[in-house]
Coordinates of C-alpha atoms in Angstrom, one line a residue:
M30 CA -26.0 -12.5 46.3
A31 CA -27.9 -9.7 45.0
Q32 CA -28.3 -9.5 41.2
T33 CA -27.3 -6.4 39.4
N34 CA -29.3 -5.4 36.4
K35 CA -27.4 -3.7 33.6
I36 CA -29.0 -0.4 32.7
K37 CA -29.2 -0.1 28.9
E38 CA -28.6 3.2 27.5
P39 CA -31.7 4.5 25.8
K40 CA -31.4 4.5 21.9
K41 CA -31.2 7.9 20.3
D42 CA -34.6 9.1 19.1
L43 CA -34.1 8.8 15.4
R44 CA -36.3 10.8 13.1
Q45 CA -38.8 9.2 10.8
E46 CA -37.5 8.6 7.3
T47 CA -39.0 10.8 4.6
L48 CA -39.9 9.4 1.2
P49 CA -36.8 11.0 -0.4
E50 CA -34.6 9.4 2.3
T51 CA -36.1 6.0 1.6
V52 CA -35.4 6.5 -2.1
M53 CA -31.8 7.4 -1.4
I54 CA -31.2 4.4 1.0
G55 CA -32.7 2.1 -1.6
G56 CA -30.9 3.7 -4.5
V57 CA -27.5 3.3 -2.8
A58 CA -28.3 -0.3 -2.0
V59 CA -29.2 -1.1 -5.6
F60 CA -26.1 0.7 -7.0
V61 CA -23.7 -0.9 -4.5
F62 CA -25.3 -4.3 -5.6
A63 CA -24.8 -3.5 -9.2
L64 CA -21.1 -2.4 -8.6
F65 CA -20.1 -5.4 -6.6
A66 CA -22.2 -8.2 -7.9
L67 CA -22.8 -7.4 -11.6
Y68 CA -20.0 -5.0 -12.8
P69 CA -17.0 -7.4 -12.5
L70 CA -18.8 -10.1 -14.5
Y71 CA -20.2 -8.0 -17.3
F72 CA -18.8 -7.9 -20.8
Q73 CA -20.0 -7.5 -24.3
D74 CA -17.6 -8.6 -27.1
K75 CA -15.2 -10.4 -24.9
Y76 CA -11.7 -8.9 -25.0
A77 CA -12.2 -6.9 -28.2
N78 CA -14.1 -4.2 -26.5
M79 CA -13.7 -4.8 -22.7
G80 CA -12.8 -1.3 -21.5
S81 CA -15.6 0.5 -23.5
A82 CA -18.1 -2.3 -22.3
K83 CA -17.2 -1.8 -18.7
Y84 CA -17.5 2.0 -19.0
D85 CA -20.9 1.7 -20.8
F86 CA -22.1 -0.4 -17.9
F87 CA -20.8 2.1 -15.3
K88 CA -22.1 5.1 -17.3
T89 CA -25.6 3.5 -17.6
A90 CA -25.5 2.8 -13.9
Y91 CA -24.5 6.3 -12.7
T92 CA -26.7 8.0 -15.4
V93 CA -29.7 6.5 -13.7
F94 CA -28.4 6.7 -10.1
I95 CA -26.9 10.2 -9.9
P96 CA -30.0 12.1 -11.1
V97 CA -32.3 10.1 -8.9
M98 CA -30.1 10.7 -5.9
L99 CA -29.7 14.4 -6.7
L100 CA -33.5 14.8 -7.1
A101 CA -34.2 12.9 -3.9
C102 CA -31.5 14.9 -2.0
V103 CA -33.0 18.2 -3.1
S104 CA -36.5 17.1 -2.2
N105 CA -35.3 16.0 1.2
L106 CA -33.5 19.4 1.8
F107 CA -36.8 21.1 0.9
L108 CA -38.8 18.9 3.5
K109 CA -36.2 19.1 6.2
W110 CA -34.8 22.6 5.8
K111 CA -35.8 23.7 9.2
E112 CA -33.9 20.9 10.9
L113 CA -30.6 21.6 8.9
S114 CA -27.9 24.0 9.7
I115 CA -24.4 24.4 8.3
K116 CA -23.0 24.0 11.7
K117 CA -24.6 20.6 12.1
I118 CA -23.5 19.5 8.7
C119 CA -19.9 20.6 9.4
Q120 CA -19.9 18.8 12.7
E121 CA -20.8 15.5 11.1
M122 CA -18.1 15.8 8.4
L123 CA -15.2 13.5 8.9
L124 CA -11.7 14.5 8.0
T125 CA -11.9 12.3 4.9
D126 CA -15.0 14.1 3.7
W127 CA -13.1 17.4 3.8
F128 CA -10.3 16.0 1.7
V129 CA -12.6 14.4 -0.9
L130 CA -14.5 17.7 -1.2
A131 CA -11.2 19.7 -1.6
Y132 CA -10.1 17.1 -4.2
I133 CA -13.1 17.7 -6.5
I134 CA -12.8 21.4 -6.1
V135 CA -9.1 21.2 -7.2
C136 CA -10.2 19.0 -10.1
W137 CA -12.5 21.6 -11.4
I138 CA -10.0 24.4 -11.0
S139 CA -7.4 22.2 -12.8
Y140 CA -10.0 21.7 -15.6
G141 CA -10.8 25.4 -15.8
L142 CA -7.0 26.4 -16.1
S143 CA -6.1 23.6 -18.5
D144 CA -5.0 24.2 -22.0
Y145 CA -6.6 20.9 -22.9
R146 CA -10.1 21.2 -21.6
E147 CA -11.6 19.1 -24.4
A148 CA -9.5 16.2 -23.5
A149 CA -9.8 16.9 -19.7
F150 CA -13.6 16.8 -19.7
W151 CA -14.2 13.1 -20.2
G152 CA -10.6 12.0 -20.3
Y153 CA -8.5 10.1 -22.7
D154 CA -10.5 7.6 -24.8
G155 CA -10.4 4.2 -23.2
W156 CA -9.5 5.7 -19.8
F157 CA -12.4 8.1 -19.3
M158 CA -10.8 9.6 -16.2
G159 CA -11.6 13.3 -16.9
V160 CA -13.2 15.8 -14.6
M161 CA -16.7 14.5 -15.1
T162 CA -15.7 11.0 -14.2
Q163 CA -13.8 12.3 -11.1
T164 CA -16.9 14.2 -10.2
I165 CA -19.0 10.9 -10.4
F166 CA -16.4 9.2 -8.1
V167 CA -16.8 11.9 -5.5
L168 CA -20.7 11.9 -5.7
L169 CA -20.6 8.2 -5.2
Y170 CA -18.4 8.5 -2.2
F171 CA -20.8 11.1 -0.6
F172 CA -24.0 9.3 -1.5
V173 CA -22.8 6.0 -0.2
S174 CA -21.2 7.5 2.9
R175 CA -24.5 9.2 3.8
W176 CA -27.1 6.6 2.8
F177 CA -25.6 3.2 2.9
L178 CA -27.2 0.8 5.4
W179 CA -25.4 -2.5 5.9
H180 CA -27.3 -5.7 5.3
G181 CA -25.8 -9.2 5.9
S182 CA -26.4 -10.3 2.2
Y183 CA -23.7 -7.8 1.1
W184 CA -21.1 -10.4 2.2
W185 CA -22.4 -12.5 -0.8
F186 CA -22.5 -9.5 -3.1
I187 CA -18.8 -9.0 -2.5
A188 CA -17.4 -12.5 -2.2
L189 CA -19.3 -14.6 -4.7
P190 CA -18.8 -12.5 -7.9
S191 CA -15.2 -11.9 -6.9
A192 CA -14.7 -15.7 -6.5
I193 CA -16.2 -16.3 -9.9
V194 CA -13.9 -13.7 -11.4
F195 CA -10.8 -15.1 -9.8
L196 CA -11.8 -18.8 -10.6
L197 CA -12.1 -17.9 -14.3
G198 CA -8.7 -16.2 -14.1
I199 CA -7.1 -19.3 -12.7
L200 CA -8.7 -21.4 -15.3
H201 CA -7.5 -19.1 -18.1
R202 CA -3.9 -19.7 -16.9
F203 CA -4.4 -23.4 -17.7
N204 CA -6.1 -22.7 -21.1
V205 CA -9.5 -23.6 -19.8
D206 CA -11.9 -21.1 -21.2
P207 CA -15.5 -21.9 -20.3
L208 CA -16.9 -18.6 -21.6
G209 CA -14.9 -18.7 -24.9
M210 CA -13.2 -15.3 -24.1
Y211 CA -10.0 -16.3 -26.0
E212 CA -11.8 -17.1 -29.3
G213 CA -9.9 -15.1 -31.9
V214 CA -7.2 -14.0 -29.6
D215 CA -3.6 -14.7 -30.7
E216 CA -1.6 -17.2 -28.5
S217 CA 1.2 -14.8 -28.0
V218 CA -1.0 -12.2 -26.2
K219 CA -3.2 -14.5 -24.1
I220 CA -1.1 -13.7 -21.1
L221 CA -2.2 -10.0 -21.3
F222 CA -5.9 -10.9 -20.7
L223 CA -7.9 -12.9 -18.4
S224 CA -11.3 -13.6 -16.7
T225 CA -14.1 -11.1 -17.3
L226 CA -11.9 -7.9 -16.6
G227 CA -9.7 -7.9 -19.6
Q228 CA -6.2 -6.5 -19.2
A229 CA -4.1 -8.3 -16.5
T230 CA -3.3 -5.0 -14.8
W231 CA -7.0 -4.2 -14.5
Y232 CA -7.5 -7.7 -13.2
S233 CA -4.8 -7.3 -10.6
S234 CA -6.1 -4.0 -9.5
Y235 CA -9.5 -5.5 -8.8
L236 CA -7.9 -8.4 -7.0
C237 CA -6.0 -6.0 -4.7
I238 CA -9.3 -4.5 -3.5
A239 CA -11.4 -7.6 -3.1
L240 CA -8.7 -9.8 -1.6
P241 CA -7.8 -7.6 1.3
I242 CA -11.4 -7.3 2.3
G243 CA -11.8 -11.1 2.4
M244 CA -8.5 -11.3 4.4
A245 CA -9.8 -8.8 7.0
C246 CA -13.2 -10.5 7.3
Y247 CA -11.6 -13.9 7.9
W248 CA -9.2 -12.4 10.4
Y249 CA -11.7 -10.2 12.2
K250 CA -14.3 -12.6 13.6
R251 CA -14.4 -16.2 14.3
E252 CA -17.6 -17.9 13.3
L253 CA -17.4 -21.5 11.9
K254 CA -19.7 -20.9 9.0
W255 CA -18.2 -17.6 7.8
S256 CA -14.6 -18.7 8.6
A257 CA -15.2 -21.7 6.2
L258 CA -16.7 -19.6 3.5
W259 CA -14.1 -16.8 3.7
G260 CA -11.4 -19.6 3.8
V261 CA -12.6 -21.0 0.4
F262 CA -12.8 -17.4 -1.1
L263 CA -9.2 -16.8 0.1
C264 CA -7.9 -20.0 -1.3
I265 CA -9.3 -19.0 -4.8
A266 CA -8.1 -15.4 -4.4
F267 CA -4.6 -16.3 -3.2
A268 CA -4.2 -18.8 -6.1
S269 CA -5.3 -16.0 -8.4
V270 CA -2.5 -13.8 -7.1
V271 CA 0.2 -16.3 -8.2
T272 CA -1.5 -16.9 -11.6
Q273 CA -2.4 -13.3 -12.7
N274 CA 1.3 -12.5 -13.6
S275 CA 1.5 -8.9 -12.2
D276 CA 4.4 -8.3 -9.7
S277 CA 2.6 -5.2 -8.3
A278 CA 0.0 -7.6 -6.8
F279 CA 2.6 -9.2 -4.7
M280 CA 3.6 -5.8 -3.3
A281 CA 0.0 -5.1 -2.5
L282 CA -0.5 -8.5 -0.9
G283 CA 2.7 -7.8 1.3
G284 CA 1.2 -4.4 2.4
S285 CA -2.1 -6.2 3.3
F286 CA -0.2 -8.7 5.5
L287 CA 1.8 -5.9 7.1
V288 CA -1.4 -4.0 8.2
L289 CA -3.0 -7.2 9.6
F290 CA 0.3 -8.2 11.4
W291 CA 0.3 -4.9 13.1
L292 CA -3.3 -5.3 14.3
S293 CA -2.8 -8.9 15.3
F294 CA -0.9 -7.8 18.3
E295 CA -4.3 -6.6 19.8
S296 CA -5.3 -10.1 20.9
D297 CA -4.1 -13.7 20.9
E298 CA -6.9 -14.9 18.7
Y299 CA -6.1 -12.2 16.0
F300 CA -2.4 -13.3 16.1
V301 CA -3.2 -17.0 15.6
R302 CA -5.6 -16.1 12.8
F303 CA -2.9 -14.1 11.1
W304 CA -0.9 -17.2 10.8
E305 CA -3.9 -19.1 9.4
L306 CA -3.9 -16.4 6.7
A307 CA -0.3 -16.9 6.0
I308 CA -0.8 -20.7 5.7
L309 CA -3.8 -20.3 3.4
C310 CA -1.7 -18.0 1.2
L311 CA 1.4 -20.2 0.9
A312 CA -0.6 -23.4 0.5
S313 CA -2.7 -21.9 -2.3
F314 CA 0.5 -20.8 -4.1
K315 CA 1.9 -24.4 -3.8
V316 CA -1.3 -26.0 -5.0
I317 CA -1.0 -23.9 -8.1
G318 CA 2.6 -24.9 -8.5
V319 CA 1.7 -28.6 -8.3
L320 CA -1.0 -28.1 -10.9
Q321 CA 1.4 -26.3 -13.2
K322 CA 3.7 -29.4 -13.1
I323 CA 0.8 -31.9 -13.5
F324 CA -0.7 -29.9 -16.4
A325 CA 2.5 -28.6 -17.9
D326 CA 1.2 -28.9 -21.4
R327 CA -1.8 -26.6 -20.6
A328 CA -0.3 -24.2 -18.2
I329 CA 0.6 -20.8 -19.6
Q330 CA 4.2 -19.8 -18.8
L331 CA 4.3 -16.9 -16.3
E332 CA 7.0 -14.4 -15.4
G333 CA 9.7 -14.8 -12.7
L334 CA 8.0 -13.8 -9.4
S335 CA 4.8 -15.7 -10.0
T336 CA 6.7 -18.8 -11.0
F337 CA 9.0 -18.4 -8.0
C338 CA 6.1 -18.2 -5.6
S339 CA 4.3 -21.2 -7.0
Q340 CA 7.2 -23.6 -7.8
S341 CA 10.3 -22.7 -5.8
T342 CA 11.6 -24.7 -2.9
A343 CA 11.8 -21.5 -0.8
T344 CA 8.0 -21.2 -0.6
W345 CA 7.8 -24.8 0.4
I346 CA 10.1 -24.0 3.3
L347 CA 8.1 -20.9 4.3
L348 CA 4.9 -22.9 4.3
A349 CA 6.5 -25.5 6.6
V350 CA 7.8 -22.7 8.9
A351 CA 4.3 -21.0 9.0
V352 CA 2.6 -24.4 9.8
V353 CA 5.1 -25.0 12.7
I354 CA 4.7 -21.4 14.0
Y355 CA 0.9 -21.7 13.8
A356 CA 0.8 -25.1 15.5
G357 CA 3.0 -23.7 18.4
L358 CA 1.0 -20.6 18.8
Y359 CA -2.3 -22.5 18.8
S360 CA -1.1 -24.8 21.5
I361 CA 0.2 -22.0 23.7
N362 CA -3.0 -20.1 23.1
M363 CA -5.1 -23.0 24.1
K364 CA -3.3 -23.0 27.4
G365 CA -4.0 -19.4 27.8
K366 CA -0.3 -18.5 28.0
L367 CA 0.4 -16.5 24.7
H368 CA -0.3 -12.9 25.8
I369 CA 0.9 -11.4 22.5
E370 CA 0.2 -7.9 23.6
K371 CA 3.4 -8.1 25.7
F372 CA 5.4 -8.1 22.4
R373 CA 4.0 -4.9 21.0
M374 CA 7.4 -3.1 21.6
A375 CA 9.1 -5.7 19.4
R376 CA 6.5 -5.1 16.7
N377 CA 7.0 -1.4 16.9
V378 CA 10.8 -1.8 16.6
L379 CA 10.3 -4.1 13.6
Y380 CA 8.0 -1.5 11.8
A381 CA 10.4 1.3 12.6
L382 CA 13.0 -0.6 10.4
I383 CA 10.7 -0.4 7.4
P384 CA 11.5 3.2 6.4
V385 CA 15.2 2.4 7.1
F386 CA 15.0 -0.5 4.7
I387 CA 13.2 1.7 2.0
V388 CA 15.9 4.3 2.2
A389 CA 18.6 1.7 2.0
L390 CA 16.8 0.2 -1.0
V391 CA 16.7 3.6 -2.8
I392 CA 20.4 4.1 -2.1
C393 CA 21.3 0.6 -3.4
I394 CA 19.2 1.2 -6.6
Y395 CA 21.1 4.5 -7.0
L396 CA 24.4 2.9 -6.6
I397 CA 23.8 0.0 -8.9
T398 CA 22.2 2.2 -11.6
T399 CA 25.0 4.7 -11.7
G400 CA 27.7 1.8 -11.6
R401 CA 29.2 2.8 -8.2
M402 CA 28.4 -0.7 -6.9
S403 CA 29.6 -3.5 -9.0
G404 CA 30.8 -7.1 -8.6
T405 CA 28.1 -8.1 -6.1
F406 CA 25.2 -10.5 -6.5
L407 CA 22.9 -7.6 -6.2
N408 CA 23.8 -6.4 -9.7
N409 CA 22.1 -9.6 -11.1
I410 CA 18.7 -8.4 -9.7
G411 CA 17.0 -6.5 -12.5
Y412 CA 14.8 -4.6 -10.3
L413 CA 17.8 -2.8 -8.7
N414 CA 18.9 -1.3 -12.0
F415 CA 16.7 1.6 -12.8
D416 CA 17.2 2.0 -16.5
E417 CA 14.7 3.0 -19.2
H418 CA 13.2 -0.6 -19.4
W419 CA 12.8 -0.9 -15.7
G420 CA 9.4 -2.3 -14.7
N421 CA 8.1 -2.9 -18.2
N422 CA 9.4 0.5 -19.4
R423 CA 8.2 2.4 -16.4
G424 CA 11.8 3.6 -16.0
F425 CA 11.4 5.7 -19.2
T426 CA 7.9 6.7 -18.4
W427 CA 8.7 7.9 -14.9
K428 CA 11.7 9.8 -15.8
F429 CA 9.8 11.4 -18.7
T430 CA 7.0 12.3 -16.4
M431 CA 9.1 14.0 -13.8
R432 CA 10.9 15.9 -16.6
M433 CA 7.6 17.1 -17.9
F434 CA 6.5 18.2 -14.4
G435 CA 9.9 20.0 -13.9
D436 CA 9.2 22.0 -17.0
Y437 CA 5.8 23.2 -15.8
G438 CA 5.2 26.8 -14.9
I439 CA 3.8 27.8 -11.5
R440 CA 0.2 27.4 -12.5
E441 CA 0.7 23.9 -13.9
K442 CA 2.9 22.9 -10.8
F443 CA 0.0 23.6 -8.5
F444 CA -3.0 22.6 -10.6
G445 CA -1.5 20.4 -13.4
C446 CA -2.5 20.1 -17.1
G447 CA -6.0 18.9 -16.4
P448 CA -7.7 15.7 -15.3
D449 CA -6.6 12.8 -17.5
A450 CA -4.9 15.3 -20.0
Y451 CA -1.6 13.5 -19.6
A452 CA -1.4 12.3 -23.1
S453 CA -2.1 15.7 -24.6
A454 CA 0.4 17.5 -22.3
A455 CA 3.1 14.8 -22.9
Y456 CA 2.9 14.9 -26.7
A457 CA 2.9 18.7 -26.7
F458 CA 5.9 18.7 -24.5
D459 CA 8.3 16.2 -26.2
P460 CA 6.7 14.2 -29.0
E461 CA 10.1 13.1 -30.5
S462 CA 11.2 11.3 -27.3
L463 CA 7.8 9.5 -27.0
Q464 CA 7.6 8.5 -30.6
G465 CA 11.2 7.4 -30.5
F466 CA 10.7 5.1 -27.5
W467 CA 7.0 4.0 -28.0
G468 CA 6.6 4.2 -31.8
N469 CA 2.9 4.2 -32.8
S470 CA 1.8 3.3 -29.3
I471 CA 0.3 6.2 -27.3
L472 CA 1.6 6.8 -23.7
A473 CA -1.7 7.8 -22.0
C474 CA -0.6 8.0 -18.4
A475 CA 2.4 7.7 -16.1
H476 CA 1.7 4.1 -15.0
N477 CA 1.8 5.4 -11.5
E478 CA -1.4 6.8 -10.2
W479 CA 0.2 9.2 -7.7
M480 CA 2.7 10.6 -10.1
N481 CA 0.0 10.8 -12.8
C482 CA -2.2 12.9 -10.3
L483 CA 0.8 15.2 -9.8
V484 CA 1.1 15.9 -13.5
D485 CA -2.6 16.0 -14.2
M486 CA -3.8 18.0 -11.2
G487 CA -0.7 19.4 -9.7
I488 CA 0.6 19.6 -6.1
F489 CA -2.8 20.7 -4.8
G490 CA -4.5 17.7 -6.6
L491 CA -2.0 15.2 -5.3
V492 CA -2.3 16.5 -1.7
T493 CA -6.1 16.3 -1.7
Y494 CA -6.3 13.0 -3.5
L495 CA -3.7 11.3 -1.5
G496 CA -5.1 12.9 1.6
S497 CA -8.5 11.4 0.9
F498 CA -6.9 7.9 1.0
V499 CA -4.5 8.5 3.9
T500 CA -7.2 10.1 6.2
A501 CA -9.7 7.3 5.3
F502 CA -7.1 4.8 6.3
L503 CA -6.4 6.6 9.6
V504 CA -10.2 6.9 10.4
F505 CA -10.8 3.3 9.7
M506 CA -7.8 2.2 11.8
K507 CA -9.1 4.4 14.7
D508 CA -12.7 3.0 14.4
R509 CA -11.7 -0.5 13.1
K510 CA -13.7 -2.4 15.9
E511 CA -17.0 -1.1 14.5
H512 CA -17.3 -3.6 11.7
P513 CA -15.2 -6.2 9.8
F514 CA -15.6 -4.1 6.6
V515 CA -14.0 -1.1 8.2
V516 CA -10.8 -3.2 8.8
G517 CA -11.2 -4.5 5.2
G518 CA -11.5 -1.0 4.0
A519 CA -8.2 0.0 5.8
V520 CA -6.4 -3.0 4.3
A521 CA -7.9 -2.4 0.8
I522 CA -6.6 1.2 0.9
V523 CA -3.1 0.2 1.6
S524 CA -3.3 -2.6 -1.0
Y525 CA -4.7 -0.2 -3.7
F526 CA -2.0 2.4 -2.8
L527 CA 0.8 0.0 -3.3
H528 CA -0.6 -1.7 -6.4
N529 CA -1.3 1.5 -8.1
F530 CA 2.2 2.9 -7.5
F531 CA 2.9 0.8 -10.6
C532 CA -0.6 1.2 -12.1
Y533 CA -3.3 3.9 -12.8
Q534 CA -6.9 5.0 -12.3
Q535 CA -9.3 3.0 -14.5
I536 CA -13.0 2.6 -14.8
I537 CA -13.2 -0.8 -13.0
C538 CA -11.5 -0.3 -9.8
T539 CA -11.3 3.4 -9.0
P540 CA -15.1 3.7 -8.6
I541 CA -15.0 0.5 -6.5
I542 CA -12.3 1.9 -4.1
F543 CA -14.3 5.2 -3.7
V544 CA -17.4 3.1 -2.8
V545 CA -15.3 1.0 -0.4
M546 CA -14.2 4.1 1.4
G547 CA -17.8 5.4 1.4
I548 CA -19.1 2.2 3.0
G549 CA -16.5 2.3 5.7
V550 CA -17.4 5.9 6.5
A551 CA -21.1 5.1 6.4
L552 CA -20.5 2.3 9.0
I553 CA -18.6 4.8 11.3
R554 CA -21.2 7.5 10.9
K555 CA -23.9 5.1 11.8
K556 CA -22.1 4.2 15.0
K557 CA -21.7 7.9 15.8
G558 CA -25.5 8.5 15.4
Y559 CA -25.2 10.4 12.2
M560 CA -27.5 8.0 10.2
P561 CA -30.7 6.1 10.7
E562 CA -30.6 2.5 12.0

């Protein structure tokens, strides 16, 4: 039988890199290393100055990085100006690029029209989310998406520092403090701080970016060495979910599983791996529950959902069910009889019920809150009663925020009060209500990133900001087979979106999610031939 030789397509004739291009590629590599490998572990005066210390690190990094990149970019434009054209630049722009560009334009318009420009320039003290910081985020996205070249060592930069952060967080929940972070911290507030990230909400935000990337990488490709390493990482990260004590992290985790469950119908191997993830997750929860019983005298008492997941009989049952399902699927798949793609219609029907469930949940909350539904077991579930104290006082904050937005004029409705000027606008709007509810504490944001964006930068700001995430997710889902990190980026976006429905922009995780989107876009642009090999 005659042999047929496969004809390889010739590689594109890639142009020689200029010195400025080499500088930009190297600069991005160093910055990404600093952000992933060093930033999460850095602190100065332990928890006394964590927010400012993290910002100082980030500011030092971008103060060096941004000018070098801008100078190299201008130099490269000067050297390559004959090869450039607006048409070519526009053709290589992804939809996400346009939304990110539109977002920063709206940010500056919002700042220019703001009555609180001094506050909106750098942002509220401790948050630093003003127009300059938003500009840095956008520059990071564009620099990374244009000049990031993947190297295998990046897996270590992502996984190893995160694993250390999560392991320290777990140890802290058992009053084991190898770095002495709790020295001088009152016992009653220990639960509010952990690991090298400080506030528990900041910690959970970081967890909800790093964990989904690890989940996607384990799920994406089967290699014994990497599967084992990612499995260890995931056991630590899942255990940290159940010890970090933030309910919003569980919602983010659920969103991550939903995305991967949808994708798992593409092949039998993916579907089997999905159930491996479920087993790793539930088993990690239960190991923590056992440790909490063994070391009851050392374990810090956590709130309801965390305790339920680690110690309840229900999660033991779920773990047993997951193991049985996995064993059955593995056996059927080994015989080549699974053919999970035939069940996609059932998957589609199942996911079509999600918006129905959400609408039903909103109606249920309304009926219970207004007293129209009484005498049922649902009335005993606190989350279904949306009063002022709902969600650690988010009920009051969200109602106040929407009342403030409703009082805006046309200009503020479209462009907001200015980036990170929430506190200034809120205390100008109704200081009596805020002082009556919060006392001497300052309400600095809406504790809902998307609602906060609406108030700070108006309808245009929300559309462009939210559009950046939505389009990145859609682009990543479309081109997800290019690289494990592209799948991880898609899952991380959903996780970040759900977590920060109850949280806010902050200096640790917001730059990281912009860089994650930039890396995903860079990998796609490279596949399309827009970047050097």
